[in-house]
């Protein structure tokens, strides 16, 4: 029996299928369907460094930002409904959360400083950073009322999106949120993220079931998203009141 198996391995007997040669990059040596080959070089980790924008700056989150953030969170308890933390009953509780973020490398959190007010008015992060898979999520986004739905809010997200996709060469940018958070899902679509479906009962947040809505932008989709963001943020698209002349969806639709 051992001799017969050896003959099979030598190709001297029928019944053993030799690997088929293929030039199709979506199949393997045996003709099985597989994903396309990619540049598997691990991407660099994002660094805890500041980023300067046209109307906002991003500063690595620090406890020195707490006084501004404490002012920003006043009267905003409802904005924490879908977050894993908050609202904060005391400045000390907020400080503890900020200190935890400031000492972490994943998530990597930035504070958003508005040029006009000079104040810190929110934060956002890069998280679930996977250099080997060239994938990263933008998340932990909390903007105070003066920043929410403004040019500065869009610029803050665009800066980090451009950093990971253009500067660091990541291939997959993820947005995920509570499936009940309609505002977050609308924001993802506005920025050009593509829906991927819902992970059912994915997490327990504040003692409640959370279904997670998943969105992504891939490397080949990114240039169109980036160009639309840059066109929307351009001074030519901002009228004398500071409002955009044309929406992101309209800019993206006309290519």
Coordinates of C-alpha atoms in Angstrom, one line a residue:
X1 CA 0.0 0.0 0.0
X2 CA 2.8 2.4 0.8
X3 CA 4.5 1.6 -2.5
X4 CA 1.3 2.3 -4.4
X5 CA 0.8 5.7 -2.7
X6 CA 4.4 6.6 -3.5
X7 CA 3.7 5.8 -7.2
X8 CA 0.7 8.1 -7.1
X9 CA 2.9 10.9 -5.6
X10 CA 5.4 10.4 -8.4
X11 CA 2.6 10.8 -11.0
X12 CA 3.1 7.2 -12.1
X13 CA -0.5 6.0 -11.5
X14 CA -3.9 7.4 -12.4
X15 CA -6.2 9.0 -9.9
X16 CA -4.0 11.9 -8.6
X17 CA -4.9 15.3 -10.0
X18 CA -1.9 17.4 -10.7
X19 CA -2.1 21.2 -9.9
X20 CA -3.4 23.0 -12.9
X21 CA -1.5 26.0 -14.2
X22 CA -3.6 29.2 -14.2
X23 CA -3.0 32.8 -15.1
X24 CA -6.3 33.9 -13.6
X25 CA -5.5 36.0 -10.5
X26 CA -8.8 35.2 -8.9
X27 CA -8.2 31.4 -8.8
X28 CA -5.5 29.4 -7.0
X29 CA -3.3 26.7 -8.4
X30 CA -6.1 24.2 -8.3
X31 CA -8.7 26.5 -9.9
X32 CA -10.5 27.3 -6.7
X33 CA -11.9 30.8 -6.5
X34 CA -9.8 33.1 -4.3
X35 CA -9.5 36.8 -3.8
X36 CA -7.2 38.9 -5.9
X37 CA -3.6 39.3 -5.0
X38 CA -2.8 42.5 -3.1
X39 CA 0.2 44.4 -1.8
X40 CA 0.4 42.7 1.6
X41 CA 2.9 45.1 3.0
X42 CA 1.7 46.2 6.5
X43 CA 0.8 49.8 6.6
X44 CA 2.3 52.3 9.0
X45 CA 0.6 53.0 12.3
X46 CA -1.0 56.4 12.5
X47 CA 1.0 58.7 14.9
X48 CA -0.2 60.8 17.7
X49 CA 0.5 64.1 16.0
X50 CA -1.5 67.3 15.3
X51 CA -3.1 68.0 12.0
X52 CA -4.0 71.5 10.8
X53 CA -7.0 72.3 8.6
X54 CA -8.6 75.3 7.1
X55 CA -11.2 76.0 9.8
X56 CA -10.2 73.4 12.5
X57 CA -7.1 71.8 14.0
X58 CA -6.8 68.3 15.3
X59 CA -4.8 68.0 18.5
X60 CA -3.9 64.7 20.2
X61 CA -6.5 64.4 23.0
X62 CA -5.1 65.5 26.4
X63 CA -6.5 66.2 29.8
X64 CA -5.8 69.9 29.3
X65 CA -8.7 69.8 26.8
X66 CA -11.2 68.9 29.6
X67 CA -12.3 72.4 30.6
X68 CA -13.4 73.2 27.0
X69 CA -15.0 69.8 26.6
X70 CA -16.8 70.2 29.9
X71 CA -18.4 73.4 28.6
X72 CA -19.2 71.7 25.3
X73 CA -21.1 68.7 26.9
X74 CA -23.4 70.9 29.0
X75 CA -27.1 70.2 28.0
X76 CA -26.0 67.5 25.5
X77 CA -27.0 64.4 27.5
X78 CA -29.1 63.1 24.6
X79 CA -26.1 63.0 22.3
X80 CA -24.5 60.1 24.2
X81 CA -27.4 57.7 23.8
X82 CA -25.5 55.5 21.3
X83 CA -22.1 55.9 22.7
X84 CA -20.4 53.3 25.1
X85 CA -19.8 56.1 27.7
X86 CA -21.4 59.3 28.8
X87 CA -23.3 61.4 29.6
X88 CA -20.9 62.8 32.3
X89 CA -22.4 63.9 35.6
X90 CA -19.2 65.7 36.7
X91 CA -16.1 67.2 35.2
X92 CA -14.1 64.6 37.0
X93 CA -16.0 61.8 35.2
X94 CA -15.3 63.5 31.9
X95 CA -11.6 63.9 32.9
X96 CA -11.4 60.1 33.6
X97 CA -12.7 59.3 30.2
X98 CA -10.4 61.8 28.4
X99 CA -7.4 60.5 30.4
X100 CA -8.2 56.9 29.4
X101 CA -8.4 57.9 25.7
X102 CA -5.3 60.1 26.0
X103 CA -3.2 57.1 27.2
X104 CA -4.4 54.7 24.5
X105 CA -2.9 53.9 21.1
X106 CA -6.1 52.2 19.8
X107 CA -8.3 54.1 19.7
X108 CA -6.1 57.1 18.8
X109 CA -8.2 60.1 19.7
X110 CA -7.9 63.8 18.6
X111 CA -9.6 66.8 20.0
X112 CA -11.1 69.3 17.5
X113 CA -10.2 72.9 18.0
X114 CA -12.2 75.4 16.0
X115 CA -10.2 78.3 14.6
X116 CA -13.1 80.8 15.0
X117 CA -13.8 80.2 18.7
X118 CA -10.3 78.9 19.6
X119 CA -12.0 76.3 21.7
X120 CA -12.0 72.5 21.8
X121 CA -15.5 71.5 20.6
X122 CA -15.4 67.7 20.1
X123 CA -13.3 64.6 19.5
X124 CA -12.9 61.7 17.1
X125 CA -10.6 58.8 16.6
X126 CA -9.0 56.2 14.5
X127 CA -9.6 52.8 16.0
X128 CA -9.5 49.0 15.3
X129 CA -6.2 49.8 13.5
X130 CA -5.1 46.8 11.5
X131 CA -1.8 47.5 9.6
X132 CA -1.5 44.0 8.3
X133 CA -5.0 44.1 6.7
X134 CA -4.6 47.8 5.7
X135 CA -7.9 48.5 7.5
X136 CA -8.9 51.1 10.0
X137 CA -12.1 52.5 11.4
X138 CA -13.0 56.2 12.0
X139 CA -15.1 56.3 15.2
X140 CA -15.7 57.6 18.7
X141 CA -17.0 60.7 17.0
X142 CA -18.5 63.2 19.4
X143 CA -19.1 66.8 18.3
X144 CA -20.5 69.6 20.5
X145 CA -23.4 71.7 19.3
X146 CA -21.3 74.5 17.9
X147 CA -19.3 72.0 15.7
X148 CA -22.1 69.6 14.8
X149 CA -23.2 69.7 11.1
X150 CA -20.6 72.4 10.2
X151 CA -17.8 72.8 7.7
X152 CA -15.4 72.1 10.6
X153 CA -17.0 68.8 11.5
X154 CA -16.7 67.6 7.9
X155 CA -13.1 68.8 7.7
X156 CA -12.2 67.0 10.9
X157 CA -13.4 63.7 9.5
X158 CA -11.9 64.4 6.0
X159 CA -8.4 65.1 7.5
X160 CA -8.3 61.7 9.2
X161 CA -9.8 59.9 6.2
X162 CA -7.2 61.5 3.9
X163 CA -4.4 60.8 6.4
X164 CA -5.0 57.0 6.5
X165 CA -6.0 56.5 2.8
X166 CA -3.5 58.9 1.1
X167 CA -0.6 59.3 3.5
X168 CA -0.5 55.8 5.0
X169 CA -2.0 53.8 2.1
X170 CA -4.7 51.9 3.9
X171 CA -7.1 49.9 1.7
X172 CA -10.2 49.8 3.8
X173 CA -11.8 52.6 5.9
X174 CA -14.7 51.5 8.2
X175 CA -17.6 53.3 9.7
X176 CA -19.8 51.5 12.1
X177 CA -22.6 52.6 14.4
X178 CA -25.6 51.5 16.3
X179 CA -28.2 50.5 13.7
X180 CA -30.7 52.7 15.5
X181 CA -28.6 55.8 15.1
X182 CA -30.2 57.3 12.0
X183 CA -28.0 60.5 12.1
X184 CA -24.8 58.4 12.1
X185 CA -26.0 56.3 9.2
X186 CA -26.9 59.4 7.3
X187 CA -23.5 60.9 7.9
X188 CA -21.8 57.8 6.7
X189 CA -23.7 57.8 3.4
X190 CA -23.1 61.5 3.0
X191 CA -19.3 61.0 3.2
X192 CA -19.4 58.3 0.6
X193 CA -19.3 55.1 2.8
X194 CA -21.0 52.0 1.3
X195 CA -23.4 50.0 3.4
X196 CA -22.3 46.5 4.2
X197 CA -25.2 45.3 6.3
X198 CA -26.0 44.9 10.0
X199 CA -24.3 42.7 12.5
X200 CA -27.1 41.5 14.7
X201 CA -26.7 41.6 18.5
X202 CA -23.1 42.4 18.0
X203 CA -22.5 44.2 21.3
X204 CA -24.0 45.0 24.7
X205 CA -23.9 48.8 25.3
X206 CA -25.1 50.2 28.6
X207 CA -26.9 46.9 29.2
X208 CA -28.8 47.0 25.9
X209 CA -28.5 45.0 22.8
X210 CA -26.7 46.8 20.0
X211 CA -27.1 45.8 16.3
X212 CA -24.2 47.3 14.4
X213 CA -24.6 48.9 11.0
X214 CA -21.4 48.5 8.9
X215 CA -20.1 50.8 6.2
X216 CA -16.8 51.0 4.3
X217 CA -14.8 52.9 1.7
X218 CA -12.2 50.8 -0.3
X219 CA -9.1 52.1 -1.9
X220 CA -10.6 52.1 -5.4
X221 CA -13.6 54.1 -4.2
X222 CA -11.6 56.6 -2.2
X223 CA -10.5 59.0 -5.0
X224 CA -14.0 59.9 -5.9
X225 CA -14.9 60.4 -2.2
X226 CA -11.8 62.4 -1.6
X227 CA -12.3 64.7 -4.6
X228 CA -15.9 65.3 -3.5
X229 CA -14.8 66.2 0.0
X230 CA -12.2 68.6 -1.3
X231 CA -14.6 70.2 -3.6
X232 CA -17.2 70.6 -0.8
X233 CA -14.6 72.1 1.6
X234 CA -13.2 74.4 -1.1
X235 CA -13.7 78.2 -0.4
X236 CA -15.4 78.4 -3.8
X237 CA -18.2 76.2 -2.5
X238 CA -18.8 78.4 0.6
X239 CA -21.1 81.4 0.4
X240 CA -20.9 84.7 2.3
X241 CA -22.9 83.1 5.2
X242 CA -20.5 80.2 5.5
X243 CA -23.0 77.7 4.1
X244 CA -22.0 75.3 1.2
X245 CA -23.4 76.2 -2.2
X246 CA -23.6 72.5 -3.2
X247 CA -24.0 69.4 -1.1
X248 CA -21.6 66.5 -1.0
X249 CA -24.0 64.0 -2.6
X250 CA -24.6 66.4 -5.5
X251 CA -20.9 67.0 -6.0
X252 CA -20.2 63.2 -6.0
X253 CA -23.1 62.5 -8.4
X254 CA -21.7 64.8 -11.0
X255 CA -18.4 63.2 -10.8

